[in-house]
PDB file of C-alpha atoms in Angstrom:
ATOM      1  CA  MET K   1     105.891 -57.861  44.159  1.00  0.00           C
ATOM      2  CA  VAL K   2     105.297 -54.100  44.005  1.00  0.00           C
ATOM      3  CA  SER K   3     105.912 -52.246  47.216  1.00  0.00           C
ATOM      4  CA  SER K   4     103.588 -49.498  48.372  1.00  0.00           C
ATOM      5  CA  PRO K   5     104.927 -45.979  48.856  1.00  0.00           C
ATOM      6  CA  LEU K   6     102.994 -45.941  52.127  1.00  0.00           C
ATOM      7  CA  ALA K   7     104.762 -46.947  55.310  1.00  0.00           C
ATOM      8  CA  THR K   8     101.746 -49.031  56.291  1.00  0.00           C
ATOM      9  CA  PRO K   9      99.588 -50.038  53.337  1.00  0.00           C
ATOM     10  CA  VAL K  10      95.867 -49.544  53.912  1.00  0.00           C
ATOM     11  CA  PRO K  11      93.513 -52.219  52.556  1.00  0.00           C
ATOM     12  CA  ALA K  12      91.771 -51.150  49.335  1.00  0.00           C
ATOM     13  CA  ASP K  13      88.328 -51.732  50.864  1.00  0.00           C
ATOM     14  CA  ASP K  14      88.982 -49.500  53.908  1.00  0.00           C
ATOM     15  CA  PRO K  15      86.540 -46.535  53.609  1.00  0.00           C
ATOM     16  CA  LEU K  16      89.033 -44.275  55.405  1.00  0.00           C
ATOM     17  CA  ARG K  17      91.983 -45.211  53.264  1.00  0.00           C
ATOM     18  CA  PHE K  18      92.232 -41.668  51.884  1.00  0.00           C
ATOM     19  CA  GLY K  19      91.264 -40.004  55.149  1.00  0.00           C
ATOM     20  CA  PRO K  20      88.102 -37.949  55.458  1.00  0.00           C
ATOM     21  CA  LEU K  21      86.994 -36.867  52.000  1.00  0.00           C
ATOM     22  CA  ARG K  22      84.437 -34.343  50.894  1.00  0.00           C
ATOM     23  CA  PHE K  23      82.727 -33.918  47.564  1.00  0.00           C
ATOM     24  CA  GLU K  24      84.141 -30.778  45.991  1.00  0.00           C
ATOM     25  CA  ARG K  25      82.692 -30.882  42.511  1.00  0.00           C
ATOM     26  CA  LEU K  26      80.307 -32.895  40.399  1.00  0.00           C
ATOM     27  CA  SER K  27      80.132 -32.334  36.652  1.00  0.00           C
ATOM     28  CA  VAL K  28      77.944 -34.213  34.216  1.00  0.00           C
ATOM     29  CA  PHE K  29      78.708 -33.787  30.541  1.00  0.00           C
ATOM     30  CA  VAL K  30      77.535 -34.717  27.080  1.00  0.00           C
ATOM     31  CA  ARG K  31      80.138 -34.289  24.344  1.00  0.00           C
ATOM     32  CA  GLY K  32      79.773 -34.362  20.580  1.00  0.00           C
ATOM     33  CA  LEU K  33      75.973 -34.532  20.409  1.00  0.00           C
ATOM     34  CA  GLU K  34      75.013 -34.078  16.759  1.00  0.00           C
ATOM     35  CA  VAL K  35      71.704 -32.388  16.025  1.00  0.00           C
ATOM     36  CA  GLU K  36      70.232 -31.338  12.694  1.00  0.00           C
ATOM     37  CA  ALA K  37      68.618 -27.930  13.103  1.00  0.00           C
ATOM     38  CA  GLY K  38      67.177 -25.122  11.069  1.00  0.00           C
ATOM     39  CA  ILE K  39      69.630 -22.409  12.033  1.00  0.00           C
ATOM     40  CA  GLY K  40      71.129 -19.276  10.559  1.00  0.00           C
ATOM     41  CA  VAL K  41      70.310 -15.712   9.595  1.00  0.00           C
ATOM     42  CA  TYR K  42      71.286 -15.773   5.925  1.00  0.00           C
ATOM     43  CA  ASP K  43      68.844 -16.423   3.083  1.00  0.00           C
ATOM     44  CA  HIS K  44      70.680 -19.586   1.991  1.00  0.00           C
ATOM     45  CA  GLU K  45      70.218 -21.007   5.514  1.00  0.00           C
ATOM     46  CA  GLN K  46      66.454 -20.687   5.515  1.00  0.00           C
ATOM     47  CA  GLY K  47      64.358 -23.804   4.925  1.00  0.00           C
ATOM     48  CA  ARG K  48      67.178 -26.309   5.402  1.00  0.00           C
ATOM     49  CA  LEU K  49      68.798 -28.232   8.221  1.00  0.00           C
ATOM     50  CA  GLN K  50      72.405 -27.850   9.289  1.00  0.00           C
ATOM     51  CA  ARG K  51      74.515 -30.007  11.565  1.00  0.00           C
ATOM     52  CA  LEU K  52      75.348 -28.720  15.020  1.00  0.00           C
ATOM     53  CA  VAL K  53      77.840 -30.400  17.337  1.00  0.00           C
ATOM     54  CA  ILE K  54      76.957 -29.714  20.946  1.00  0.00           C
ATOM     55  CA  ASP K  55      78.919 -30.078  24.175  1.00  0.00           C
ATOM     56  CA  VAL K  56      77.168 -29.538  27.498  1.00  0.00           C
ATOM     57  CA  THR K  57      78.753 -29.501  30.944  1.00  0.00           C
ATOM     58  CA  LEU K  58      76.526 -29.249  33.997  1.00  0.00           C
ATOM     59  CA  GLU K  59      77.875 -28.420  37.443  1.00  0.00           C
ATOM     60  CA  LEU K  60      75.745 -30.022  40.146  1.00  0.00           C
ATOM     61  CA  GLU K  61      75.679 -29.612  43.882  1.00  0.00           C
ATOM     62  CA  PRO K  62      78.272 -32.188  44.921  1.00  0.00           C
ATOM     63  CA  GLY K  63      77.200 -35.155  46.978  1.00  0.00           C
ATOM     64  CA  PRO K  64      76.967 -38.919  47.020  1.00  0.00           C
ATOM     65  CA  ILE K  65      75.557 -40.501  43.877  1.00  0.00           C
ATOM     66  CA  GLU K  66      73.963 -43.889  44.354  1.00  0.00           C
ATOM     67  CA  ARG K  67      71.022 -43.834  41.912  1.00  0.00           C
ATOM     68  CA  LEU K  68      70.205 -42.265  38.581  1.00  0.00           C
ATOM     69  CA  GLY K  69      67.818 -39.972  40.446  1.00  0.00           C
ATOM     70  CA  ASP K  70      70.798 -38.477  42.310  1.00  0.00           C
ATOM     71  CA  THR K  71      72.262 -37.036  39.115  1.00  0.00           C
ATOM     72  CA  ILE K  72      71.287 -35.774  35.669  1.00  0.00           C
ATOM     73  CA  ASN K  73      70.407 -38.330  33.022  1.00  0.00           C
ATOM     74  CA  TYR K  74      72.466 -37.709  29.866  1.00  0.00           C
ATOM     75  CA  GLU K  75      69.450 -38.490  27.727  1.00  0.00           C
ATOM     76  CA  THR K  76      67.497 -35.540  29.167  1.00  0.00           C
ATOM     77  CA  VAL K  77      70.235 -33.194  27.938  1.00  0.00           C
ATOM     78  CA  ALA K  78      70.123 -34.735  24.455  1.00  0.00           C
ATOM     79  CA  ASP K  79      66.315 -34.627  24.451  1.00  0.00           C
ATOM     80  CA  ALA K  80      66.354 -30.924  25.370  1.00  0.00           C
ATOM     81  CA  ALA K  81      68.676 -30.125  22.447  1.00  0.00           C
ATOM     82  CA  ARG K  82      66.523 -32.130  20.047  1.00  0.00           C
ATOM     83  CA  ALA K  83      63.375 -30.413  21.332  1.00  0.00           C
ATOM     84  CA  ILE K  84      64.854 -26.964  20.668  1.00  0.00           C
ATOM     85  CA  ALA K  85      65.722 -28.046  17.125  1.00  0.00           C
ATOM     86  CA  ALA K  86      62.188 -29.409  16.649  1.00  0.00           C
ATOM     87  CA  GLU K  87      60.613 -26.098  17.705  1.00  0.00           C
ATOM     88  CA  GLY K  88      61.661 -24.539  14.403  1.00  0.00           C
ATOM     89  CA  HIS K  89      64.242 -22.261  12.871  1.00  0.00           C
ATOM     90  CA  VAL K  90      66.621 -20.433  15.214  1.00  0.00           C
ATOM     91  CA  GLY K  91      68.507 -17.435  13.897  1.00  0.00           C
ATOM     92  CA  LEU K  92      71.699 -17.628  15.929  1.00  0.00           C
ATOM     93  CA  VAL K  93      73.794 -20.417  17.401  1.00  0.00           C
ATOM     94  CA  GLU K  94      74.086 -18.229  20.509  1.00  0.00           C
ATOM     95  CA  THR K  95      70.297 -18.243  20.888  1.00  0.00           C
ATOM     96  CA  PHE K  96      70.211 -22.039  20.586  1.00  0.00           C
ATOM     97  CA  ALA K  97      72.967 -22.327  23.206  1.00  0.00           C
ATOM     98  CA  GLU K  98      71.172 -20.033  25.636  1.00  0.00           C
ATOM     99  CA  ARG K  99      67.886 -21.922  25.249  1.00  0.00           C
ATOM    100  CA  LEU K 100      69.648 -25.210  25.938  1.00  0.00           C
ATOM    101  CA  ALA K 101      71.469 -23.820  28.985  1.00  0.00           C
ATOM    102  CA  ARG K 102      68.180 -22.475  30.366  1.00  0.00           C
ATOM    103  CA  ALA K 103      66.489 -25.831  29.761  1.00  0.00           C
ATOM    104  CA  CYS K 104      69.248 -27.571  31.732  1.00  0.00           C
ATOM    105  CA  LEU K 105      68.930 -25.077  34.581  1.00  0.00           C
ATOM    106  CA  GLU K 106      65.253 -25.975  34.964  1.00  0.00           C
ATOM    107  CA  ASP K 107      66.565 -28.839  37.098  1.00  0.00           C
ATOM    108  CA  ASN K 108      67.339 -27.203  40.441  1.00  0.00           C
ATOM    109  CA  ARG K 109      70.300 -29.509  41.016  1.00  0.00           C
ATOM    110  CA  VAL K 110      72.146 -27.805  38.163  1.00  0.00           C
ATOM    111  CA  GLN K 111      74.169 -24.872  39.472  1.00  0.00           C
ATOM    112  CA  ARG K 112      75.902 -23.934  36.212  1.00  0.00           C
ATOM    113  CA  ALA K 113      75.395 -24.921  32.587  1.00  0.00           C
ATOM    114  CA  THR K 114      78.085 -24.551  29.953  1.00  0.00           C
ATOM    115  CA  VAL K 115      76.912 -25.084  26.382  1.00  0.00           C
ATOM    116  CA  ARG K 116      79.319 -25.082  23.454  1.00  0.00           C
ATOM    117  CA  ILE K 117      77.961 -25.349  19.934  1.00  0.00           C
ATOM    118  CA  GLU K 118      79.947 -25.827  16.765  1.00  0.00           C
ATOM    119  CA  LYS K 119      78.436 -25.254  13.330  1.00  0.00           C
ATOM    120  CA  PRO K 120      80.676 -27.237  10.952  1.00  0.00           C
ATOM    121  CA  GLY K 121      80.558 -26.092   7.362  1.00  0.00           C
ATOM    122  CA  ALA K 122      79.355 -22.599   8.200  1.00  0.00           C
ATOM    123  CA  LEU K 123      82.670 -20.957   7.323  1.00  0.00           C
ATOM    124  CA  ALA K 124      85.084 -22.014   4.590  1.00  0.00           C
ATOM    125  CA  ALA K 125      88.532 -23.232   5.668  1.00  0.00           C
ATOM    126  CA  VAL K 126      87.486 -23.402   9.336  1.00  0.00           C
ATOM    127  CA  ALA K 127      86.940 -26.659  11.186  1.00  0.00           C
ATOM    128  CA  ALA K 128      84.045 -25.363  13.235  1.00  0.00           C
ATOM    129  CA  PRO K 129      82.915 -21.879  14.162  1.00  0.00           C
ATOM    130  CA  GLY K 130      80.539 -21.605  17.070  1.00  0.00           C
ATOM    131  CA  CYS K 131      80.006 -20.241  20.536  1.00  0.00           C
ATOM    132  CA  GLU K 132      80.098 -21.139  24.199  1.00  0.00           C
ATOM    133  CA  ILE K 133      77.744 -19.795  26.815  1.00  0.00           C
ATOM    134  CA  VAL K 134      77.818 -20.239  30.601  1.00  0.00           C
ATOM    135  CA  LEU K 135      74.718 -19.615  32.707  1.00  0.00           C
ATOM    136  CA  GLY K 136      74.671 -20.050  36.464  1.00  0.00           C
ATOM    137  CA  ARG K 137      72.468 -19.463  39.450  1.00  0.00           C
TER     138      ARG K 137
END
């Protein structure tokens, strides 16, 4: 039998077992989303697709989450990235990242959007160059 470090163990189903709690932070993230996009400013990058690896972290107003409607659906983040790629060639990874962050901020529950994009293969002997952008209200 394992003894509890508490003098008087509180039942696991007791809603006050940790005392009064408050939601301090709620983050929703999508990591490692791979998107093929027309991207780049150099001649050899025109007219072809390149792989982007995208990480998105969204800071939401904290509060109880009981239904999907109380939070951000991961698929909407992925769909937004795919839609930007489908719109056509983008010159800079930074521009793509900003567009995606702005798309995420269209949902008023999102207080801050962090978008990190890697462009593997864009630079020899480097795992992944890229950028990270943070937009907030």
